[in-house]
Amino acid sequence: MWEDPELFPGEGMTNKVMLSNWFETLKGTAFDTPVYVFEGSKEGGKVLLLGGTHANEPAAALSAITLLENISNCVSGTVYIIPWANHSAITHTDQMEGDPQFYTIETPDGERTFRYGSRRTNAIHQWPDPTIYIHPEGSVLGGQEVTNLNRCYPGRKNGYGTEQLAYAITTLIKEEGIDLAIDLHESSPEYPVNNAIVFHQDAAELAVTAQMMLEMYGIDIGLEESPQNLRGLSHREWGDNTDVQAVLFEVSNPAQGRMRGRSSEELILTGVDKFYVNAADRGQLYVPYDENGYPLKLRVARHIATFEEFISSWNMFYPDKMIEIEGIPDYQSILDEGLGYYL
Ligand SMILES: [Zn+2]
């Protein structure tokens, strides 16, 4: 029987609720998932952060977990964090990939084990898939995409399980009046959208400002505008269907790439793979890559730094709706101390 690993929220947490709070149909299903709320004593803007949309992208869930375990105080505004957005997807791994089921991080207090999951909803929770998935906005996708949370937005109340999950998240955004929503991901080094911020056009100013700040600190990150005709994705549908400013962050992860060697826990943690070093030498990658790889701590540090710069940029543009958060680990400290130090 699968149990979620225990999380240890920071002192700033004011409430932990289940997603079914916003859509009761999810209650008691594998799609229901915890939402950690950090409400400031002063009113301000509201930000939603999603990890684990794709459960085979561990830096996404781990960034959300690192944040929720370290926020010591929210001074103004409210932060909502969902570490396992597709909770069903952490209960299995992708077929034919040979992925490990778990990975373990050393902390000063001992080891912590997390589940390595799948890009998709588990078939024991949603089956069978249609041959073709006709998205409510009209696009036609492969049938399997109905198990991919990031193709199912804005979601359908009476649809497939993953569509209902998407519907619950969209409802949370609407009912809570979320101002800024962030979806965390990882992508393989040979994929063009990599180490990047994907932004809905309504979030362009914020995205450009955050990118400039990150580049100033020496964190190289690209900008991609969300294509208008690519339906079902968070950065498109959240922005089109609600008042939120929607963005998605990508960071490079060799463990999910097609060019990698053997899947292993070590590859997940170190991001070192000799075949990717060769591919980099041949100019086949979209990111710089060498023997140092892309360790998990670097991937998490990048996501957290990008989150922090979005909050700073938000506060610059909307001083009447400030979001002030204390306790966010800084980029260099995560690299110097390691991830375990913060978990
Ligand atoms: Zn992803």
Short mmCIF file of C-alpha atoms and ligand atoms in Angstrom, two decimals:
data_model
loop_
_atom_site.label_atom_id
_atom_site.label_comp_id
_atom_site.label_asym_id
_atom_site.label_seq_id
_atom_site.Cartn_x
_atom_site.Cartn_y
_atom_site.Cartn_z
CA MET A 1 0.00 0.00 0.00
CA TRP A 2 1.50 3.31 -1.10
CA GLU A 3 1.82 6.06 1.47
CA ASP A 4 2.97 9.58 0.76
CA PRO A 5 6.29 10.46 2.38
CA GLU A 6 5.86 12.64 5.44
CA LEU A 7 6.46 16.34 4.85
CA PHE A 8 7.48 18.86 7.52
CA PRO A 9 5.93 22.24 6.69
CA GLY A 10 7.68 25.42 7.79
CA GLU A 11 6.32 27.52 10.64
CA GLY A 12 4.71 29.90 8.19
CA MET A 13 2.06 27.34 7.20
CA THR A 14 -1.39 28.40 8.30
CA ASN A 15 -3.53 25.65 6.77
CA LYS A 16 -3.30 22.30 5.00
CA VAL A 17 -6.34 21.35 2.97
CA MET A 18 -7.10 18.81 0.29
CA LEU A 19 -7.70 19.82 -3.31
CA SER A 20 -11.16 18.22 -3.08
CA ASN A 21 -12.01 21.27 -0.97
CA TRP A 22 -12.51 23.03 -4.33
CA PHE A 23 -14.12 20.09 -6.17
CA GLU A 24 -15.70 17.46 -3.97
CA THR A 25 -15.76 14.74 -6.64
CA LEU A 26 -12.01 14.21 -6.02
CA LYS A 27 -12.58 13.26 -2.41
CA GLY A 28 -11.41 9.75 -1.60
CA THR A 29 -9.81 9.27 -5.05
CA ALA A 30 -6.11 8.94 -5.93
CA PHE A 31 -6.31 12.40 -7.52
CA ASP A 32 -6.97 14.18 -4.25
CA THR A 33 -3.80 15.88 -3.05
CA PRO A 34 -2.69 18.18 -0.23
CA VAL A 35 -2.53 21.95 -0.65
CA TYR A 36 -0.27 23.80 1.81
CA VAL A 37 -1.40 27.34 2.54
CA PHE A 38 0.77 30.14 3.93
CA GLU A 39 -1.43 33.13 4.67
CA GLY A 40 0.20 36.40 5.69
CA SER A 41 -1.12 38.54 8.51
CA LYS A 42 -1.34 41.39 5.99
CA GLU A 43 -3.46 41.16 2.85
CA GLY A 44 -1.65 40.99 -0.46
CA GLY A 45 -1.31 39.05 -3.70
CA LYS A 46 -1.92 35.31 -4.01
CA VAL A 47 0.47 32.88 -5.65
CA LEU A 48 -0.08 29.19 -6.47
CA LEU A 49 2.91 26.89 -7.00
CA LEU A 50 2.54 23.41 -8.51
CA GLY A 51 5.14 20.67 -8.33
CA GLY A 52 4.61 17.14 -9.59
CA THR A 53 2.47 17.80 -12.65
CA HIS A 54 4.76 15.18 -14.23
CA ALA A 55 5.97 12.88 -11.49
CA ASN A 56 9.05 11.77 -13.46
CA GLU A 57 10.41 15.32 -13.11
CA PRO A 58 11.60 15.15 -9.49
CA ALA A 59 13.07 18.66 -9.19
CA ALA A 60 9.55 20.04 -9.64
CA ALA A 61 8.07 18.25 -6.60
CA LEU A 62 11.28 18.67 -4.61
CA SER A 63 11.34 22.45 -5.22
CA ALA A 64 7.77 22.71 -3.98
CA ILE A 65 8.63 20.55 -0.94
CA THR A 66 11.81 22.53 -0.18
CA LEU A 67 9.82 25.75 -0.28
CA LEU A 68 6.91 24.54 1.83
CA GLU A 69 9.30 23.12 4.44
CA ASN A 70 11.33 26.34 4.70
CA ILE A 71 8.81 29.18 4.60
CA SER A 72 9.10 30.45 8.15
CA ASN A 73 6.66 33.31 7.77
CA CYS A 74 4.43 34.86 5.17
CA VAL A 75 4.28 38.57 6.02
CA SER A 76 1.78 39.61 3.39
CA GLY A 77 -0.22 37.86 0.69
CA THR A 78 -0.90 34.12 0.47
CA VAL A 79 1.12 31.24 -0.95
CA TYR A 80 -0.56 27.96 -2.01
CA ILE A 81 1.76 25.01 -2.68
CA ILE A 82 0.72 21.66 -4.21
CA PRO A 83 3.81 19.40 -4.21
CA TRP A 84 2.16 16.44 -6.03
CA ALA A 85 -0.22 18.01 -8.53
CA ASN A 86 -0.95 14.69 -10.22
CA HIS A 87 -0.97 12.52 -7.13
CA SER A 88 -1.92 9.39 -9.11
CA ALA A 89 1.28 9.79 -11.18
CA ILE A 90 3.58 9.22 -8.18
CA THR A 91 2.07 5.77 -7.62
CA HIS A 92 3.73 4.16 -10.70
CA THR A 93 6.56 4.60 -13.19
CA ASP A 94 6.51 4.85 -16.99
CA GLN A 95 6.39 1.57 -18.89
CA MET A 96 9.59 0.34 -20.57
CA GLU A 97 11.79 3.06 -19.03
CA GLY A 98 13.48 0.99 -16.33
CA ASP A 99 13.13 3.88 -13.89
CA PRO A 100 13.81 3.33 -10.19
CA GLN A 101 10.74 3.63 -7.99
CA PHE A 102 12.44 5.72 -5.33
CA TYR A 103 15.33 8.08 -4.73
CA THR A 104 16.88 8.97 -1.41
CA ILE A 105 18.37 12.22 -0.15
CA GLU A 106 20.79 12.40 2.78
CA THR A 107 19.86 15.01 5.37
CA PRO A 108 21.57 15.99 8.64
CA ASP A 109 18.78 14.04 10.42
CA GLY A 110 19.00 10.90 8.29
CA GLU A 111 17.77 9.72 4.93
CA ARG A 112 14.55 10.79 3.24
CA THR A 113 13.06 8.72 0.46
CA PHE A 114 10.81 10.11 -2.26
CA ARG A 115 8.90 8.36 -5.00
CA TYR A 116 9.98 8.71 -8.64
CA GLY A 117 6.80 8.58 -10.68
CA SER A 118 5.40 8.87 -14.16
CA ARG A 119 4.46 11.57 -16.64
CA ARG A 120 0.96 10.12 -16.65
CA THR A 121 -1.94 9.14 -14.46
CA ASN A 122 -1.79 5.52 -13.25
CA ALA A 123 -3.96 3.21 -15.37
CA ILE A 124 -5.45 1.69 -12.22
CA HIS A 125 -7.00 5.11 -11.54
CA GLN A 126 -8.06 5.97 -15.11
CA TRP A 127 -8.59 3.41 -17.84
CA PRO A 128 -9.07 2.86 -20.74
CA ASP A 129 -7.75 5.82 -22.75
CA PRO A 130 -9.67 6.93 -25.84
CA THR A 131 -7.99 6.34 -29.22
CA ILE A 132 -8.02 10.08 -29.82
CA TYR A 133 -8.36 12.74 -27.16
CA ILE A 134 -10.57 15.56 -28.37
CA HIS A 135 -9.77 18.46 -26.08
CA PRO A 136 -12.75 20.64 -25.07
CA GLU A 137 -11.05 23.63 -26.78
CA GLY A 138 -11.08 21.72 -30.06
CA SER A 139 -7.57 20.36 -30.55
CA VAL A 140 -7.08 16.70 -31.35
CA LEU A 141 -4.43 14.87 -29.34
CA GLY A 142 -3.19 11.31 -29.02
CA GLY A 143 -5.49 9.29 -26.74
CA GLN A 144 -2.83 8.87 -24.06
CA GLU A 145 -2.68 12.64 -23.50
CA VAL A 146 -5.90 12.34 -21.49
CA THR A 147 -3.63 10.96 -18.73
CA ASN A 148 -1.27 13.96 -18.94
CA LEU A 149 -2.38 16.68 -16.52
CA ASN A 150 -0.62 19.28 -18.62
CA ARG A 151 -2.88 18.59 -21.61
CA CYS A 152 -6.16 18.47 -19.68
CA TYR A 153 -6.65 22.10 -18.60
CA PRO A 154 -8.98 23.87 -18.01
CA GLY A 155 -10.50 20.51 -17.15
CA ARG A 156 -13.96 18.98 -17.28
CA LYS A 157 -16.28 18.48 -14.37
CA ASN A 158 -17.67 15.24 -15.78
CA GLY A 159 -14.62 14.18 -17.77
CA TYR A 160 -11.84 11.63 -17.27
CA GLY A 161 -10.15 11.58 -13.85
CA THR A 162 -7.21 13.70 -15.03
CA GLU A 163 -9.64 16.22 -16.55
CA GLN A 164 -11.48 16.40 -13.24
CA LEU A 165 -8.15 16.99 -11.49
CA ALA A 166 -7.41 19.83 -13.93
CA TYR A 167 -10.91 21.20 -13.28
CA ALA A 168 -10.25 21.20 -9.51
CA ILE A 169 -7.01 23.18 -9.95
CA THR A 170 -8.67 25.69 -12.29
CA THR A 171 -11.51 26.05 -9.75
CA LEU A 172 -9.01 26.71 -6.94
CA ILE A 173 -7.44 29.48 -9.07
CA LYS A 174 -10.84 31.07 -9.71
CA GLU A 175 -12.36 30.73 -6.25
CA GLU A 176 -9.27 31.83 -4.33
CA GLY A 177 -8.61 34.70 -6.75
CA ILE A 178 -5.03 33.58 -7.42
CA ASP A 179 -2.95 36.35 -9.05
CA LEU A 180 0.10 34.38 -10.16
CA ALA A 181 0.22 30.63 -10.90
CA ILE A 182 3.43 28.71 -11.51
CA ASP A 183 3.75 25.15 -12.88
CA LEU A 184 7.16 23.51 -12.29
CA HIS A 185 8.66 21.01 -14.75
CA GLU A 186 11.87 19.45 -16.03
CA SER A 187 12.79 18.62 -19.60
CA SER A 188 15.45 16.55 -21.31
CA PRO A 189 18.61 18.35 -22.53
CA GLU A 190 17.83 17.65 -26.20
CA TYR A 191 14.40 19.32 -25.94
CA PRO A 192 14.31 22.90 -27.31
CA VAL A 193 12.28 24.39 -24.42
CA ASN A 194 14.83 24.02 -21.66
CA ASN A 195 16.11 26.11 -18.75
CA ALA A 196 13.27 28.43 -19.64
CA ILE A 197 10.25 30.38 -18.49
CA VAL A 198 7.13 29.71 -20.59
CA PHE A 199 4.67 32.58 -20.09
CA HIS A 200 1.09 33.38 -21.03
CA GLN A 201 0.99 36.73 -22.83
CA ASP A 202 -0.73 38.35 -19.81
CA ALA A 203 2.36 37.51 -17.71
CA ALA A 204 4.89 38.87 -20.25
CA GLU A 205 6.04 41.88 -18.20
CA LEU A 206 6.61 39.79 -15.10
CA ALA A 207 8.42 37.06 -17.03
CA VAL A 208 10.76 39.48 -18.83
CA THR A 209 11.61 41.27 -15.57
CA ALA A 210 12.26 38.03 -13.68
CA GLN A 211 14.45 36.75 -16.52
CA MET A 212 16.52 39.96 -16.54
CA MET A 213 17.07 39.69 -12.78
CA LEU A 214 18.10 36.02 -13.03
CA GLU A 215 20.54 36.79 -15.85
CA MET A 216 22.03 39.58 -13.69
CA TYR A 217 22.73 36.98 -11.00
CA GLY A 218 24.39 34.73 -13.57
CA ILE A 219 21.47 32.28 -13.92
CA ASP A 220 21.01 31.75 -17.63
CA ILE A 221 17.34 31.25 -18.47
CA GLY A 222 15.33 31.59 -21.69
CA LEU A 223 11.88 33.02 -22.40
CA GLU A 224 9.18 31.29 -24.45
CA GLU A 225 5.76 32.76 -25.08
CA SER A 226 2.96 30.23 -24.72
CA PRO A 227 1.66 29.37 -28.23
CA GLN A 228 -1.99 30.43 -28.71
CA ASN A 229 -3.02 27.20 -30.42
CA LEU A 230 -1.41 24.70 -28.05
CA ARG A 231 -4.43 23.72 -26.00
CA GLY A 232 -4.68 22.03 -22.64
CA LEU A 233 -1.44 23.36 -21.15
CA SER A 234 -1.33 25.18 -17.81
CA HIS A 235 0.34 28.34 -19.16
CA ARG A 236 -2.31 28.62 -21.91
CA GLU A 237 -5.56 27.54 -20.26
CA TRP A 238 -5.05 29.07 -16.79
CA GLY A 239 -4.34 32.40 -18.48
CA ASP A 240 -7.23 32.16 -20.96
CA ASN A 241 -9.86 30.86 -18.52
CA THR A 242 -9.07 32.80 -15.34
CA ASP A 243 -7.66 36.19 -14.31
CA VAL A 244 -4.35 34.66 -13.22
CA GLN A 245 -0.93 35.41 -14.69
CA ALA A 246 0.27 31.95 -15.71
CA VAL A 247 3.84 30.71 -16.16
CA LEU A 248 5.72 27.42 -16.36
CA PHE A 249 9.38 26.84 -15.52
CA GLU A 250 11.57 24.21 -17.19
CA VAL A 251 14.97 22.98 -16.04
CA SER A 252 17.21 20.46 -17.74
CA ASN A 253 17.09 16.85 -16.46
CA PRO A 254 19.07 14.09 -18.22
CA ALA A 255 17.25 11.30 -16.31
CA GLN A 256 14.19 11.70 -18.53
CA GLY A 257 16.05 12.19 -21.82
CA ARG A 258 16.04 9.81 -24.78
CA MET A 259 19.82 9.85 -25.12
CA ARG A 260 20.59 8.71 -21.59
CA GLY A 261 22.24 5.49 -20.54
CA ARG A 262 20.87 3.31 -17.75
CA SER A 263 18.17 4.85 -15.55
CA SER A 264 19.31 4.90 -11.95
CA GLU A 265 18.86 6.68 -8.68
CA GLU A 266 22.35 8.09 -9.14
CA LEU A 267 21.39 9.62 -12.48
CA ILE A 268 18.33 11.26 -10.88
CA LEU A 269 20.50 12.74 -8.12
CA THR A 270 23.67 13.70 -10.02
CA GLY A 271 22.37 14.28 -13.52
CA VAL A 272 25.70 12.90 -14.78
CA ASP A 273 25.47 10.76 -17.93
CA LYS A 274 28.37 10.07 -20.30
CA PHE A 275 26.11 9.83 -23.35
CA TYR A 276 24.94 13.39 -22.75
CA VAL A 277 28.57 14.54 -22.52
CA ASN A 278 29.08 12.99 -25.97
CA ALA A 279 25.87 14.58 -27.28
CA ALA A 280 27.04 17.99 -26.00
CA ASP A 281 30.36 17.53 -27.83
CA ARG A 282 28.39 16.86 -31.01
CA GLY A 283 26.30 20.03 -30.49
CA GLN A 284 23.03 18.11 -30.12
CA LEU A 285 21.81 19.72 -26.88
CA TYR A 286 19.96 22.92 -26.09
CA VAL A 287 21.80 23.49 -22.80
CA PRO A 288 25.47 23.55 -21.80
CA TYR A 289 26.39 20.10 -20.49
CA ASP A 290 29.66 18.60 -19.21
CA GLU A 291 30.97 15.96 -16.77
CA ASN A 292 29.43 17.91 -13.87
CA GLY A 293 25.96 17.03 -15.17
CA TYR A 294 22.76 18.61 -13.83
CA PRO A 295 22.52 17.60 -10.16
CA LEU A 296 19.13 17.66 -8.47
CA LYS A 297 20.29 20.41 -6.10
CA LEU A 298 21.11 22.67 -9.07
CA ARG A 299 17.74 21.96 -10.69
CA VAL A 300 15.91 22.76 -7.43
CA ALA A 301 18.08 25.85 -6.81
CA ARG A 302 17.19 27.18 -10.27
CA HIS A 303 13.43 26.65 -9.74
CA ILE A 304 13.48 28.28 -6.31
CA ALA A 305 15.55 31.25 -7.54
CA THR A 306 13.12 31.71 -10.45
CA PHE A 307 10.15 31.57 -8.08
CA GLU A 308 11.81 34.15 -5.84
CA GLU A 309 12.50 36.51 -8.76
CA PHE A 310 8.89 36.27 -9.88
CA ILE A 311 7.78 37.28 -6.39
CA SER A 312 10.26 40.22 -6.37
CA SER A 313 9.05 41.30 -9.81
CA TRP A 314 5.44 40.95 -8.70
CA ASN A 315 6.12 43.24 -5.74
CA MET A 316 7.71 45.81 -8.04
CA PHE A 317 4.70 45.90 -10.38
CA TYR A 318 1.96 45.54 -7.75
CA PRO A 319 3.09 47.32 -4.57
CA ASP A 320 -0.54 47.42 -3.39
CA LYS A 321 -0.68 43.59 -3.51
CA MET A 322 2.66 42.61 -2.02
CA ILE A 323 3.67 38.99 -1.43
CA GLU A 324 6.38 38.91 1.24
CA ILE A 325 7.78 35.50 2.16
CA GLU A 326 10.51 34.72 4.69
CA GLY A 327 12.73 31.66 4.78
CA ILE A 328 13.22 30.92 1.07
CA PRO A 329 16.63 29.21 0.70
CA ASP A 330 18.87 31.14 -1.66
CA TYR A 331 20.40 29.76 -4.83
CA GLN A 332 24.05 29.72 -3.76
CA SER A 333 23.30 28.25 -0.33
CA ILE A 334 21.42 25.31 -1.89
CA LEU A 335 24.42 24.66 -4.13
CA ASP A 336 26.92 25.06 -1.26
CA GLU A 337 25.05 23.21 1.49
CA GLY A 338 23.21 20.66 -0.65
CA LEU A 339 19.51 19.94 -0.77
CA GLY A 340 19.51 17.67 2.30
CA TYR A 341 20.41 20.63 4.48
CA TYR A 342 17.01 22.19 3.72
CA LEU A 343 14.91 19.04 3.99
ZN ZN B 1 6.84 18.23 -17.52
#
